[in-house]
PDB file of C-alpha atoms in Angstrom:
ATOM      1  CA  MET A   1      28.083  27.365  64.963  1.00  0.00           C
ATOM      2  CA  LEU A   2      29.211  28.909  67.992  1.00  0.00           C
ATOM      3  CA  GLN A   3      30.350  26.087  69.281  1.00  0.00           C
ATOM      4  CA  LYS A   4      32.542  25.030  66.354  1.00  0.00           C
ATOM      5  CA  LEU A   5      33.914  29.168  65.948  1.00  0.00           C
ATOM      6  CA  THR A   6      34.670  27.954  69.699  1.00  0.00           C
ATOM      7  CA  LEU A   7      36.099  25.042  68.793  1.00  0.00           C
ATOM      8  CA  LEU A   8      39.045  26.838  66.245  1.00  0.00           C
ATOM      9  CA  PHE A   9      40.148  28.575  70.156  1.00  0.00           C
ATOM     10  CA  PRO A  10      44.039  27.212  68.642  1.00  0.00           C
ATOM     11  CA  VAL A  11      43.747  28.477  65.300  1.00  0.00           C
ATOM     12  CA  TRP A  12      42.713  31.635  66.767  1.00  0.00           C
ATOM     13  CA  MET A  13      45.966  32.055  69.196  1.00  0.00           C
ATOM     14  CA  VAL A  14      48.036  31.709  66.025  1.00  0.00           C
ATOM     15  CA  LEU A  15      46.116  34.386  64.012  1.00  0.00           C
ATOM     16  CA  SER A  16      46.595  37.260  66.840  1.00  0.00           C
ATOM     17  CA  GLY A  17      49.556  36.235  67.867  1.00  0.00           C
ATOM     18  CA  ALA A  18      51.022  36.383  64.398  1.00  0.00           C
ATOM     19  CA  ILE A  19      48.545  39.572  63.127  1.00  0.00           C
ATOM     20  CA  ALA A  20      50.019  40.977  66.267  1.00  0.00           C
ATOM     21  CA  LEU A  21      53.898  40.580  65.544  1.00  0.00           C
ATOM     22  CA  CYS A  22      53.561  42.122  62.089  1.00  0.00           C
ATOM     23  CA  TRP A  23      51.219  44.920  63.304  1.00  0.00           C
ATOM     24  CA  PRO A  24      52.021  45.618  66.449  1.00  0.00           C
ATOM     25  CA  THR A  25      51.248  49.565  66.619  1.00  0.00           C
ATOM     26  CA  TRP A  26      47.547  48.395  66.193  1.00  0.00           C
ATOM     27  CA  LEU A  27      48.041  46.948  69.206  1.00  0.00           C
ATOM     28  CA  VAL A  28      50.091  48.614  71.874  1.00  0.00           C
ATOM     29  CA  ALA A  29      48.023  51.379  73.292  1.00  0.00           C
ATOM     30  CA  MET A  30      45.898  48.763  74.752  1.00  0.00           C
ATOM     31  CA  ASN A  31      48.744  47.372  76.879  1.00  0.00           C
ATOM     32  CA  GLN A  32      47.905  48.825  79.778  1.00  0.00           C
ATOM     33  CA  GLY A  33      47.165  47.133  82.974  1.00  0.00           C
ATOM     34  CA  SER A  34      44.069  48.258  83.659  1.00  0.00           C
ATOM     35  CA  VAL A  35      42.562  47.046  80.653  1.00  0.00           C
ATOM     36  CA  MET A  36      43.978  43.454  81.118  1.00  0.00           C
ATOM     37  CA  VAL A  37      43.064  43.034  84.151  1.00  0.00           C
ATOM     38  CA  LEU A  38      38.864  43.862  83.074  1.00  0.00           C
ATOM     39  CA  VAL A  39      39.451  41.354  80.545  1.00  0.00           C
ATOM     40  CA  LEU A  40      40.666  38.669  82.783  1.00  0.00           C
ATOM     41  CA  ALA A  41      37.854  39.263  84.786  1.00  0.00           C
ATOM     42  CA  PHE A  42      35.488  39.274  82.725  1.00  0.00           C
ATOM     43  CA  ILE A  43      36.639  35.733  81.389  1.00  0.00           C
ATOM     44  CA  MET A  44      37.093  34.140  85.509  1.00  0.00           C
ATOM     45  CA  LEU A  45      33.216  35.809  84.834  1.00  0.00           C
ATOM     46  CA  CYS A  46      31.770  33.717  82.337  1.00  0.00           C
ATOM     47  CA  MET A  47      33.835  30.856  83.823  1.00  0.00           C
ATOM     48  CA  GLY A  48      32.163  31.103  87.178  1.00  0.00           C
ATOM     49  CA  LEU A  49      29.027  30.988  85.146  1.00  0.00           C
ATOM     50  CA  THR A  50      28.695  27.405  83.890  1.00  0.00           C
ATOM     51  CA  LEU A  51      29.320  26.275  87.337  1.00  0.00           C
ATOM     52  CA  THR A  52      26.594  25.605  89.941  1.00  0.00           C
ATOM     53  CA  LEU A  53      26.538  24.631  93.286  1.00  0.00           C
ATOM     54  CA  GLU A  54      26.528  20.457  92.004  1.00  0.00           C
ATOM     55  CA  ASP A  55      29.753  21.243  90.346  1.00  0.00           C
ATOM     56  CA  PHE A  56      31.490  21.234  94.157  1.00  0.00           C
ATOM     57  CA  ARG A  57      28.810  18.043  95.185  1.00  0.00           C
ATOM     58  CA  ARG A  58      30.754  16.432  93.126  1.00  0.00           C
ATOM     59  CA  ILE A  59      33.357  16.566  94.252  1.00  0.00           C
ATOM     60  CA  ALA A  60      32.099  14.754  97.391  1.00  0.00           C
ATOM     61  CA  ARG A  61      31.955  11.550  94.639  1.00  0.00           C
ATOM     62  CA  MET A  62      35.162  11.557  93.089  1.00  0.00           C
ATOM     63  CA  PRO A  63      37.512  13.096  96.132  1.00  0.00           C
ATOM     64  CA  ARG A  64      39.963  10.354  94.584  1.00  0.00           C
ATOM     65  CA  ALA A  65      40.683  11.528  91.404  1.00  0.00           C
ATOM     66  CA  VAL A  66      39.822  15.397  92.323  1.00  0.00           C
ATOM     67  CA  ALA A  67      43.183  14.881  94.562  1.00  0.00           C
ATOM     68  CA  ILE A  68      45.565  12.835  91.834  1.00  0.00           C
ATOM     69  CA  GLY A  69      44.655  16.423  89.695  1.00  0.00           C
ATOM     70  CA  PHE A  70      45.037  19.117  92.728  1.00  0.00           C
ATOM     71  CA  ALA A  71      48.635  17.231  94.076  1.00  0.00           C
ATOM     72  CA  ALA A  72      49.785  17.113  90.425  1.00  0.00           C
ATOM     73  CA  GLN A  73      48.919  20.282  89.981  1.00  0.00           C
ATOM     74  CA  TYR A  74      50.039  22.132  91.930  1.00  0.00           C
ATOM     75  CA  THR A  75      53.753  20.281  92.686  1.00  0.00           C
ATOM     76  CA  THR A  76      54.341  19.350  89.241  1.00  0.00           C
ATOM     77  CA  MET A  77      54.486  22.507  87.409  1.00  0.00           C
ATOM     78  CA  PRO A  78      55.871  24.516  89.313  1.00  0.00           C
ATOM     79  CA  LEU A  79      58.425  22.267  90.133  1.00  0.00           C
ATOM     80  CA  LEU A  80      59.440  21.917  86.286  1.00  0.00           C
ATOM     81  CA  ALA A  81      58.647  25.367  85.802  1.00  0.00           C
ATOM     82  CA  TRP A  82      61.785  25.906  88.063  1.00  0.00           C
ATOM     83  CA  GLY A  83      63.962  23.043  87.005  1.00  0.00           C
ATOM     84  CA  VAL A  84      63.290  24.831  82.811  1.00  0.00           C
ATOM     85  CA  ALA A  85      64.470  27.891  84.513  1.00  0.00           C
ATOM     86  CA  ASN A  86      67.630  26.779  85.411  1.00  0.00           C
ATOM     87  CA  ALA A  87      68.181  23.736  82.995  1.00  0.00           C
ATOM     88  CA  LEU A  88      67.977  26.588  79.930  1.00  0.00           C
ATOM     89  CA  ASN A  89      69.824  29.028  82.542  1.00  0.00           C
ATOM     90  CA  LEU A  90      67.606  31.656  81.520  1.00  0.00           C
ATOM     91  CA  PRO A  91      67.293  35.211  82.246  1.00  0.00           C
ATOM     92  CA  PRO A  92      65.688  36.762  85.165  1.00  0.00           C
ATOM     93  CA  HIS A  93      62.529  38.414  84.007  1.00  0.00           C
ATOM     94  CA  PHE A  94      61.702  35.233  81.175  1.00  0.00           C
ATOM     95  CA  ALA A  95      62.743  32.348  84.078  1.00  0.00           C
ATOM     96  CA  VAL A  96      60.121  34.787  86.624  1.00  0.00           C
ATOM     97  CA  GLY A  97      57.712  34.342  83.443  1.00  0.00           C
ATOM     98  CA  LEU A  98      58.032  30.604  82.938  1.00  0.00           C
ATOM     99  CA  ILE A  99      57.684  30.056  87.304  1.00  0.00           C
ATOM    100  CA  LEU A 100      54.937  31.850  87.669  1.00  0.00           C
ATOM    101  CA  VAL A 101      53.143  30.329  84.632  1.00  0.00           C
ATOM    102  CA  GLY A 102      53.949  26.386  86.235  1.00  0.00           C
ATOM    103  CA  CYS A 103      52.512  28.121  89.445  1.00  0.00           C
ATOM    104  CA  CYS A 104      48.791  29.452  87.867  1.00  0.00           C
ATOM    105  CA  PRO A 105      45.922  27.279  88.225  1.00  0.00           C
ATOM    106  CA  GLY A 106      44.329  25.169  85.272  1.00  0.00           C
ATOM    107  CA  GLY A 107      43.123  26.920  82.600  1.00  0.00           C
ATOM    108  CA  THR A 108      39.322  26.695  80.993  1.00  0.00           C
ATOM    109  CA  ALA A 109      40.504  25.644  78.081  1.00  0.00           C
ATOM    110  CA  SER A 110      41.876  22.650  79.910  1.00  0.00           C
ATOM    111  CA  ASN A 111      37.263  21.822  79.874  1.00  0.00           C
ATOM    112  CA  LEU A 112      37.111  22.656  76.016  1.00  0.00           C
ATOM    113  CA  VAL A 113      40.331  20.609  75.272  1.00  0.00           C
ATOM    114  CA  SER A 114      38.928  17.574  77.907  1.00  0.00           C
ATOM    115  CA  TYR A 115      35.342  17.447  75.814  1.00  0.00           C
ATOM    116  CA  ILE A 116      37.524  17.350  72.476  1.00  0.00           C
ATOM    117  CA  ALA A 117      39.481  14.677  73.994  1.00  0.00           C
ATOM    118  CA  ASP A 118      36.359  12.577  75.153  1.00  0.00           C
ATOM    119  CA  ALA A 119      37.887  13.102  78.947  1.00  0.00           C
ATOM    120  CA  ASP A 120      35.925  13.527  81.428  1.00  0.00           C
ATOM    121  CA  VAL A 121      34.437  16.801  81.186  1.00  0.00           C
ATOM    122  CA  ALA A 122      32.597  16.910  84.255  1.00  0.00           C
ATOM    123  CA  LEU A 123      36.115  16.309  86.535  1.00  0.00           C
ATOM    124  CA  SER A 124      37.645  18.540  84.341  1.00  0.00           C
ATOM    125  CA  VAL A 125      35.849  21.725  85.302  1.00  0.00           C
ATOM    126  CA  VAL A 126      35.745  20.435  89.052  1.00  0.00           C
ATOM    127  CA  MET A 127      39.842  19.662  89.380  1.00  0.00           C
ATOM    128  CA  THR A 128      39.565  23.744  86.964  1.00  0.00           C
ATOM    129  CA  VAL A 129      37.447  24.926  90.041  1.00  0.00           C
ATOM    130  CA  CYS A 130      39.314  23.107  92.804  1.00  0.00           C
ATOM    131  CA  SER A 131      42.556  24.583  91.413  1.00  0.00           C
ATOM    132  CA  THR A 132      41.486  27.822  90.831  1.00  0.00           C
ATOM    133  CA  LEU A 133      39.793  28.845  94.327  1.00  0.00           C
ATOM    134  CA  ALA A 134      43.418  27.099  95.420  1.00  0.00           C
ATOM    135  CA  ALA A 135      45.223  29.681  93.382  1.00  0.00           C
ATOM    136  CA  ILE A 136      45.057  32.704  96.338  1.00  0.00           C
ATOM    137  CA  VAL A 137      47.408  30.744  98.465  1.00  0.00           C
ATOM    138  CA  PHE A 138      49.710  28.559  96.004  1.00  0.00           C
ATOM    139  CA  THR A 139      50.277  30.538  93.213  1.00  0.00           C
ATOM    140  CA  PRO A 140      51.903  33.584  95.446  1.00  0.00           C
ATOM    141  CA  LEU A 141      53.630  31.138  97.897  1.00  0.00           C
ATOM    142  CA  LEU A 142      54.678  28.831  95.158  1.00  0.00           C
ATOM    143  CA  THR A 143      55.615  31.763  92.933  1.00  0.00           C
ATOM    144  CA  LYS A 144      57.858  33.590  96.078  1.00  0.00           C
ATOM    145  CA  PHE A 145      59.522  30.069  97.145  1.00  0.00           C
ATOM    146  CA  LEU A 146      60.885  29.092  93.756  1.00  0.00           C
ATOM    147  CA  ALA A 147      60.981  32.330  91.870  1.00  0.00           C
ATOM    148  CA  GLY A 148      62.256  34.351  95.040  1.00  0.00           C
ATOM    149  CA  THR A 149      65.908  33.561  95.157  1.00  0.00           C
ATOM    150  CA  MET A 150      65.685  35.139  91.280  1.00  0.00           C
ATOM    151  CA  VAL A 151      64.193  38.218  92.638  1.00  0.00           C
ATOM    152  CA  PRO A 152      62.441  40.277  94.949  1.00  0.00           C
ATOM    153  CA  VAL A 153      58.182  38.223  95.100  1.00  0.00           C
ATOM    154  CA  ASP A 154      55.396  40.719  96.465  1.00  0.00           C
ATOM    155  CA  THR A 155      53.423  37.641  97.887  1.00  0.00           C
ATOM    156  CA  TRP A 156      51.101  39.690  99.539  1.00  0.00           C
ATOM    157  CA  LEU A 157      50.550  41.840  96.608  1.00  0.00           C
ATOM    158  CA  LEU A 158      49.903  38.271  94.355  1.00  0.00           C
ATOM    159  CA  PHE A 159      47.039  37.311  96.826  1.00  0.00           C
ATOM    160  CA  LYS A 160      44.871  40.751  96.229  1.00  0.00           C
ATOM    161  CA  GLN A 161      46.193  39.885  92.714  1.00  0.00           C
ATOM    162  CA  THR A 162      44.451  36.686  92.402  1.00  0.00           C
ATOM    163  CA  LEU A 163      41.835  37.660  94.558  1.00  0.00           C
ATOM    164  CA  GLN A 164      40.569  40.716  92.274  1.00  0.00           C
ATOM    165  CA  VAL A 165      40.803  39.186  89.050  1.00  0.00           C
ATOM    166  CA  VAL A 166      39.801  35.443  90.070  1.00  0.00           C
ATOM    167  CA  ILE A 167      38.291  34.547  93.347  1.00  0.00           C
ATOM    168  CA  ILE A 168      35.649  37.190  92.945  1.00  0.00           C
ATOM    169  CA  PRO A 169      34.661  37.027  89.038  1.00  0.00           C
ATOM    170  CA  VAL A 170      33.525  33.445  89.843  1.00  0.00           C
ATOM    171  CA  VAL A 171      31.988  33.577  92.759  1.00  0.00           C
ATOM    172  CA  LEU A 172      30.025  36.426  91.354  1.00  0.00           C
ATOM    173  CA  GLY A 173      29.509  33.932  87.983  1.00  0.00           C
ATOM    174  CA  ILE A 174      28.104  31.890  90.412  1.00  0.00           C
ATOM    175  CA  LEU A 175      25.737  33.886  92.276  1.00  0.00           C
ATOM    176  CA  LEU A 176      24.765  35.046  89.153  1.00  0.00           C
ATOM    177  CA  ASN A 177      23.985  31.871  87.933  1.00  0.00           C
ATOM    178  CA  ARG A 178      22.161  31.010  90.923  1.00  0.00           C
ATOM    179  CA  TYR A 179      20.071  33.836  91.587  1.00  0.00           C
ATOM    180  CA  VAL A 180      19.570  35.041  87.905  1.00  0.00           C
ATOM    181  CA  PRO A 181      19.209  31.922  86.012  1.00  0.00           C
ATOM    182  CA  ARG A 182      17.190  32.620  82.660  1.00  0.00           C
ATOM    183  CA  LEU A 183      19.500  35.601  82.144  1.00  0.00           C
ATOM    184  CA  VAL A 184      22.657  33.572  82.455  1.00  0.00           C
ATOM    185  CA  MET A 185      20.797  30.810  79.560  1.00  0.00           C
ATOM    186  CA  ARG A 186      20.531  33.946  77.235  1.00  0.00           C
ATOM    187  CA  VAL A 187      24.046  34.737  78.131  1.00  0.00           C
ATOM    188  CA  MET A 188      25.485  31.600  78.271  1.00  0.00           C
ATOM    189  CA  PRO A 189      25.773  29.875  73.892  1.00  0.00           C
ATOM    190  CA  VAL A 190      28.063  32.876  73.474  1.00  0.00           C
ATOM    191  CA  ALA A 191      30.360  33.048  77.260  1.00  0.00           C
ATOM    192  CA  PRO A 192      32.676  30.300  75.843  1.00  0.00           C
ATOM    193  CA  LEU A 193      33.568  32.147  72.296  1.00  0.00           C
ATOM    194  CA  LEU A 194      33.735  35.129  74.218  1.00  0.00           C
ATOM    195  CA  SER A 195      36.168  33.839  76.988  1.00  0.00           C
ATOM    196  CA  VAL A 196      39.028  32.549  73.968  1.00  0.00           C
ATOM    197  CA  ILE A 197      38.536  36.112  73.207  1.00  0.00           C
ATOM    198  CA  GLY A 198      39.495  37.929  75.539  1.00  0.00           C
ATOM    199  CA  VAL A 199      42.383  35.383  76.350  1.00  0.00           C
ATOM    200  CA  CYS A 200      43.205  36.104  72.001  1.00  0.00           C
ATOM    201  CA  PHE A 201      43.247  39.449  73.234  1.00  0.00           C
ATOM    202  CA  ILE A 202      44.858  39.342  76.171  1.00  0.00           C
ATOM    203  CA  CYS A 203      47.997  37.219  74.361  1.00  0.00           C
ATOM    204  CA  ALA A 204      47.406  39.656  71.327  1.00  0.00           C
ATOM    205  CA  VAL A 205      48.933  43.271  73.322  1.00  0.00           C
ATOM    206  CA  VAL A 206      51.426  41.389  75.014  1.00  0.00           C
ATOM    207  CA  PHE A 207      52.819  39.711  71.599  1.00  0.00           C
ATOM    208  CA  ALA A 208      51.776  43.380  69.821  1.00  0.00           C
ATOM    209  CA  ALA A 209      54.296  45.134  73.221  1.00  0.00           C
ATOM    210  CA  ASN A 210      57.577  42.867  73.144  1.00  0.00           C
ATOM    211  CA  ALA A 211      57.101  42.246  69.891  1.00  0.00           C
ATOM    212  CA  GLU A 212      60.997  42.382  68.715  1.00  0.00           C
ATOM    213  CA  ALA A 213      62.102  40.430  71.651  1.00  0.00           C
ATOM    214  CA  ILE A 214      59.711  37.406  70.856  1.00  0.00           C
ATOM    215  CA  LEU A 215      61.043  37.615  67.600  1.00  0.00           C
ATOM    216  CA  ASN A 216      64.984  37.620  69.346  1.00  0.00           C
ATOM    217  CA  HIS A 217      63.946  35.171  71.889  1.00  0.00           C
ATOM    218  CA  GLY A 218      61.339  33.084  70.153  1.00  0.00           C
ATOM    219  CA  LEU A 219      63.622  29.638  69.878  1.00  0.00           C
ATOM    220  CA  GLU A 220      64.383  29.748  73.721  1.00  0.00           C
ATOM    221  CA  LEU A 221      61.033  30.881  74.386  1.00  0.00           C
ATOM    222  CA  ILE A 222      59.473  28.180  72.600  1.00  0.00           C
ATOM    223  CA  LEU A 223      61.881  25.445  73.577  1.00  0.00           C
ATOM    224  CA  ALA A 224      61.210  26.762  77.349  1.00  0.00           C
ATOM    225  CA  VAL A 225      57.088  26.569  77.468  1.00  0.00           C
ATOM    226  CA  ALA A 226      57.569  23.325  75.042  1.00  0.00           C
ATOM    227  CA  LEU A 227      58.947  21.313  77.917  1.00  0.00           C
ATOM    228  CA  LEU A 228      57.267  23.049  80.422  1.00  0.00           C
ATOM    229  CA  HIS A 229      53.282  21.679  79.164  1.00  0.00           C
ATOM    230  CA  GLY A 230      55.384  18.752  77.181  1.00  0.00           C
ATOM    231  CA  GLY A 231      56.460  17.929  80.396  1.00  0.00           C
ATOM    232  CA  GLY A 232      52.623  18.578  82.126  1.00  0.00           C
ATOM    233  CA  PHE A 233      50.677  16.357  79.670  1.00  0.00           C
ATOM    234  CA  LEU A 234      53.027  13.477  80.032  1.00  0.00           C
ATOM    235  CA  ILE A 235      53.885  13.649  83.529  1.00  0.00           C
ATOM    236  CA  GLY A 236      49.910  13.890  84.776  1.00  0.00           C
ATOM    237  CA  TYR A 237      49.237  11.429  82.941  1.00  0.00           C
ATOM    238  CA  ASN A 238      51.218   8.838  83.924  1.00  0.00           C
ATOM    239  CA  PHE A 239      51.168   9.903  87.711  1.00  0.00           C
ATOM    240  CA  ALA A 240      47.427   9.066  87.506  1.00  0.00           C
ATOM    241  CA  TRP A 241      48.242   6.009  85.473  1.00  0.00           C
ATOM    242  CA  MET A 242      50.509   4.571  88.660  1.00  0.00           C
ATOM    243  CA  LEU A 243      47.425   5.139  91.316  1.00  0.00           C
ATOM    244  CA  GLY A 244      45.643   3.092  89.453  1.00  0.00           C
ATOM    245  CA  CYS A 245      43.440   5.905  87.380  1.00  0.00           C
ATOM    246  CA  GLU A 246      41.074   4.200  84.676  1.00  0.00           C
ATOM    247  CA  ARG A 247      42.414   5.556  80.781  1.00  0.00           C
ATOM    248  CA  GLN A 248      40.102   8.559  80.480  1.00  0.00           C
ATOM    249  CA  ILE A 249      40.463  10.191  83.943  1.00  0.00           C
ATOM    250  CA  ALA A 250      44.042  10.091  83.249  1.00  0.00           C
ATOM    251  CA  ARG A 251      43.965  11.496  80.337  1.00  0.00           C
ATOM    252  CA  THR A 252      42.000  14.430  81.882  1.00  0.00           C
ATOM    253  CA  ILE A 253      43.828  15.002  84.665  1.00  0.00           C
ATOM    254  CA  SER A 254      47.493  14.891  81.645  1.00  0.00           C
ATOM    255  CA  ILE A 255      45.268  17.689  80.138  1.00  0.00           C
ATOM    256  CA  GLU A 256      44.471  19.521  83.944  1.00  0.00           C
ATOM    257  CA  VAL A 257      47.932  19.746  84.871  1.00  0.00           C
ATOM    258  CA  GLY A 258      49.883  20.701  80.965  1.00  0.00           C
ATOM    259  CA  MET A 259      47.427  23.374  80.768  1.00  0.00           C
ATOM    260  CA  GLN A 260      47.605  26.386  83.269  1.00  0.00           C
ATOM    261  CA  ASN A 261      45.911  30.451  83.067  1.00  0.00           C
ATOM    262  CA  SER A 262      48.102  31.398  80.951  1.00  0.00           C
ATOM    263  CA  GLY A 263      45.821  34.926  81.507  1.00  0.00           C
ATOM    264  CA  LEU A 264      46.330  34.893  84.906  1.00  0.00           C
ATOM    265  CA  ALA A 265      50.422  34.451  84.503  1.00  0.00           C
ATOM    266  CA  ILE A 266      49.830  37.252  82.131  1.00  0.00           C
ATOM    267  CA  VAL A 267      48.330  39.856  84.411  1.00  0.00           C
ATOM    268  CA  LEU A 268      50.372  38.818  87.323  1.00  0.00           C
ATOM    269  CA  ALA A 269      53.560  39.563  86.116  1.00  0.00           C
ATOM    270  CA  LYS A 270      52.631  42.412  84.564  1.00  0.00           C
ATOM    271  CA  GLN A 271      51.069  43.706  87.698  1.00  0.00           C
ATOM    272  CA  ALA A 272      53.306  41.860  90.343  1.00  0.00           C
ATOM    273  CA  PHE A 273      56.769  42.391  88.502  1.00  0.00           C
ATOM    274  CA  PRO A 274      57.039  46.147  86.679  1.00  0.00           C
ATOM    275  CA  LEU A 275      60.406  46.112  86.425  1.00  0.00           C
ATOM    276  CA  LEU A 276      60.836  42.908  84.493  1.00  0.00           C
ATOM    277  CA  PRO A 277      58.802  44.099  81.446  1.00  0.00           C
ATOM    278  CA  LEU A 278      59.548  41.290  79.979  1.00  0.00           C
ATOM    279  CA  ALA A 279      57.896  38.694  81.726  1.00  0.00           C
ATOM    280  CA  PRO A 280      54.926  38.358  80.878  1.00  0.00           C
ATOM    281  CA  VAL A 281      56.059  37.103  77.767  1.00  0.00           C
ATOM    282  CA  VAL A 282      56.565  34.053  78.603  1.00  0.00           C
ATOM    283  CA  GLY A 283      53.220  33.774  79.438  1.00  0.00           C
ATOM    284  CA  ALA A 284      51.257  34.495  75.825  1.00  0.00           C
ATOM    285  CA  ILE A 285      53.267  32.076  74.262  1.00  0.00           C
ATOM    286  CA  SER A 286      52.048  29.888  77.083  1.00  0.00           C
ATOM    287  CA  ALA A 287      48.796  30.188  75.920  1.00  0.00           C
ATOM    288  CA  VAL A 288      49.964  29.743  72.738  1.00  0.00           C
ATOM    289  CA  MET A 289      51.847  26.326  73.022  1.00  0.00           C
ATOM    290  CA  HIS A 290      49.621  24.367  75.924  1.00  0.00           C
ATOM    291  CA  SER A 291      46.743  24.889  72.989  1.00  0.00           C
ATOM    292  CA  LEU A 292      48.796  23.829  69.832  1.00  0.00           C
ATOM    293  CA  LEU A 293      49.812  20.864  72.233  1.00  0.00           C
ATOM    294  CA  GLY A 294      46.512  20.183  74.034  1.00  0.00           C
ATOM    295  CA  SER A 295      44.227  19.994  70.903  1.00  0.00           C
ATOM    296  CA  LEU A 296      47.414  18.308  69.268  1.00  0.00           C
ATOM    297  CA  LEU A 297      46.459  15.740  71.762  1.00  0.00           C
ATOM    298  CA  ALA A 298      43.139  15.734  72.521  1.00  0.00           C
ATOM    299  CA  VAL A 299      42.996  14.786  68.606  1.00  0.00           C
ATOM    300  CA  LEU A 300      45.217  11.538  68.824  1.00  0.00           C
ATOM    301  CA  TRP A 301      42.960  10.540  72.146  1.00  0.00           C
ATOM    302  CA  ARG A 302      39.572  11.178  70.368  1.00  0.00           C
ATOM    303  CA  THR A 303      40.737   9.367  67.441  1.00  0.00           C
ATOM    304  CA  ARG A 304      41.477   7.140  69.247  1.00  0.00           C
ATOM    305  CA  SER A 305      38.374   6.048  71.397  1.00  0.00           C
ATOM    306  CA  LEU A 306      36.571   5.893  67.859  1.00  0.00           C
ATOM    307  CA  GLU A 307      38.753   3.308  67.115  1.00  0.00           C
ATOM    308  CA  LEU A 308      38.356   1.442  69.893  1.00  0.00           C
ATOM    309  CA  LYS A 309      35.250   1.909  69.394  1.00  0.00           C
ATOM    310  CA  THR A 310      34.346   0.651  66.496  1.00  0.00           C
ATOM    311  CA  GLU A 311      36.779  -2.591  67.259  1.00  0.00           C
ATOM    312  CA  LEU A 312      34.063  -3.210  70.371  1.00  0.00           C
ATOM    313  CA  ILE A 313      31.158  -2.610  67.466  1.00  0.00           C
ATOM    314  CA  GLN A 314      32.615  -4.924  65.077  1.00  0.00           C
ATOM    315  CA  THR A 315      33.412  -7.248  67.844  1.00  0.00           C
ATOM    316  CA  ALA A 316      30.062  -7.257  69.320  1.00  0.00           C
ATOM    317  CA  SER A 317      28.250  -7.563  66.061  1.00  0.00           C
ATOM    318  CA  VAL A 318      30.352 -10.653  64.765  1.00  0.00           C
ATOM    319  CA  PRO A 319      27.841 -13.926  65.793  1.00  0.00           C
ATOM    320  CA  ASP A 320      29.802 -16.788  68.042  1.00  0.00           C
ATOM    321  CA  ARG A 321      29.557 -19.685  66.133  1.00  0.00           C
ATOM    322  CA  SER A 322      31.846 -21.607  68.333  1.00  0.00           C
ATOM    323  CA  ASN A 323      29.417 -24.081  69.350  1.00  0.00           C
ATOM    324  CA  VAL A 324      28.151 -24.489  65.743  1.00  0.00           C
TER     325      VAL A 324
END
C-alpha cells in the first residue's frame, strides 16, 4: 500500500497544487524559510537512508554511463534553462528561477520514475548521488555564470545553503544506514512516501504564497518549464544514444537529466534571492511539470518494454519448422 501511494506521486503533486491555489490562506503561514529548509533537509535525509557504501562502489563498475549522465546533467539543463528564459524573454524573477532549476542536481523522484519506466534503477540512484554531491560546487557556480548578468548572485551563500540542505542530511542518512541499520530498516518502508509528502508540501506552500502571480502568469511559466524538462528528456536520451548506450541506460539518463531537484531550487531561490519573491514559483511549477512528463514517459516506455517482452516470448514459443 505504501508503495502504491508513493507511485501516485504526480497525482499528489497536482492535488496539492490545486488545493493551494483554491484555498491559499491555509498554507501561507507556512511560507517561512526555516520551515522549508527543514522539510527539504528531511527529504534529503530520507534519500541518504537509501544509500550504502556499495552504491558508491557501483560508480567504479559503470563509470562511462555515470560520466555521460553527469555531463548531460550539468550542461544540457543549465544551458537549456538559460536559452528558454531568453527566448521567451522572461522577467528577471522568473528567468532566475528557471535557471536555478536548470542548475540543480537530479531529483530523487527520478529514481521512482526510472523504476516505473523499467530503466536501470541502480544507475539512476548512483547518478542522483553524484549530481547531488557535485551540486555543492556546480549549482552556485553555474547559477552565478548564467544568471549573474541578470541579477547579483551570492555564490558563497548558495554554496553554504547547498551544503546545509543537501550534503549534510545525505551524509547523515548514509551514516545512519551504516551504523544503525535496524532502525533504518524500520523507517525505510515509509521513507519514500514521506519524501513525496515533503515535496508536495513545499510546492503547495509556494503555490499558496504566490497564488495570484501563478494565476496571472501560469501559461507563460507552464510553457517555460515544459520546454525545459521536455527538452531535458529528449536531449538526455539522444545524447546517451549517440554515445552508444543501450536502450535501458539511455532511458535512465534521459529521466535523470529531465527531472530536477525542484525542492532544492525553491529553497535556494527563497534564501539566496530575497529581492525576487516570485523566483521560487518556477521551482514549484517545475516540480509538477517534470513529475507529470516523467510519469507519462515512464508509462509509455514500460508499455513498450512489456510489448517487446511479449513478442520475444511468443517468438521463442513458436517451434522451428524450417527443417520439417
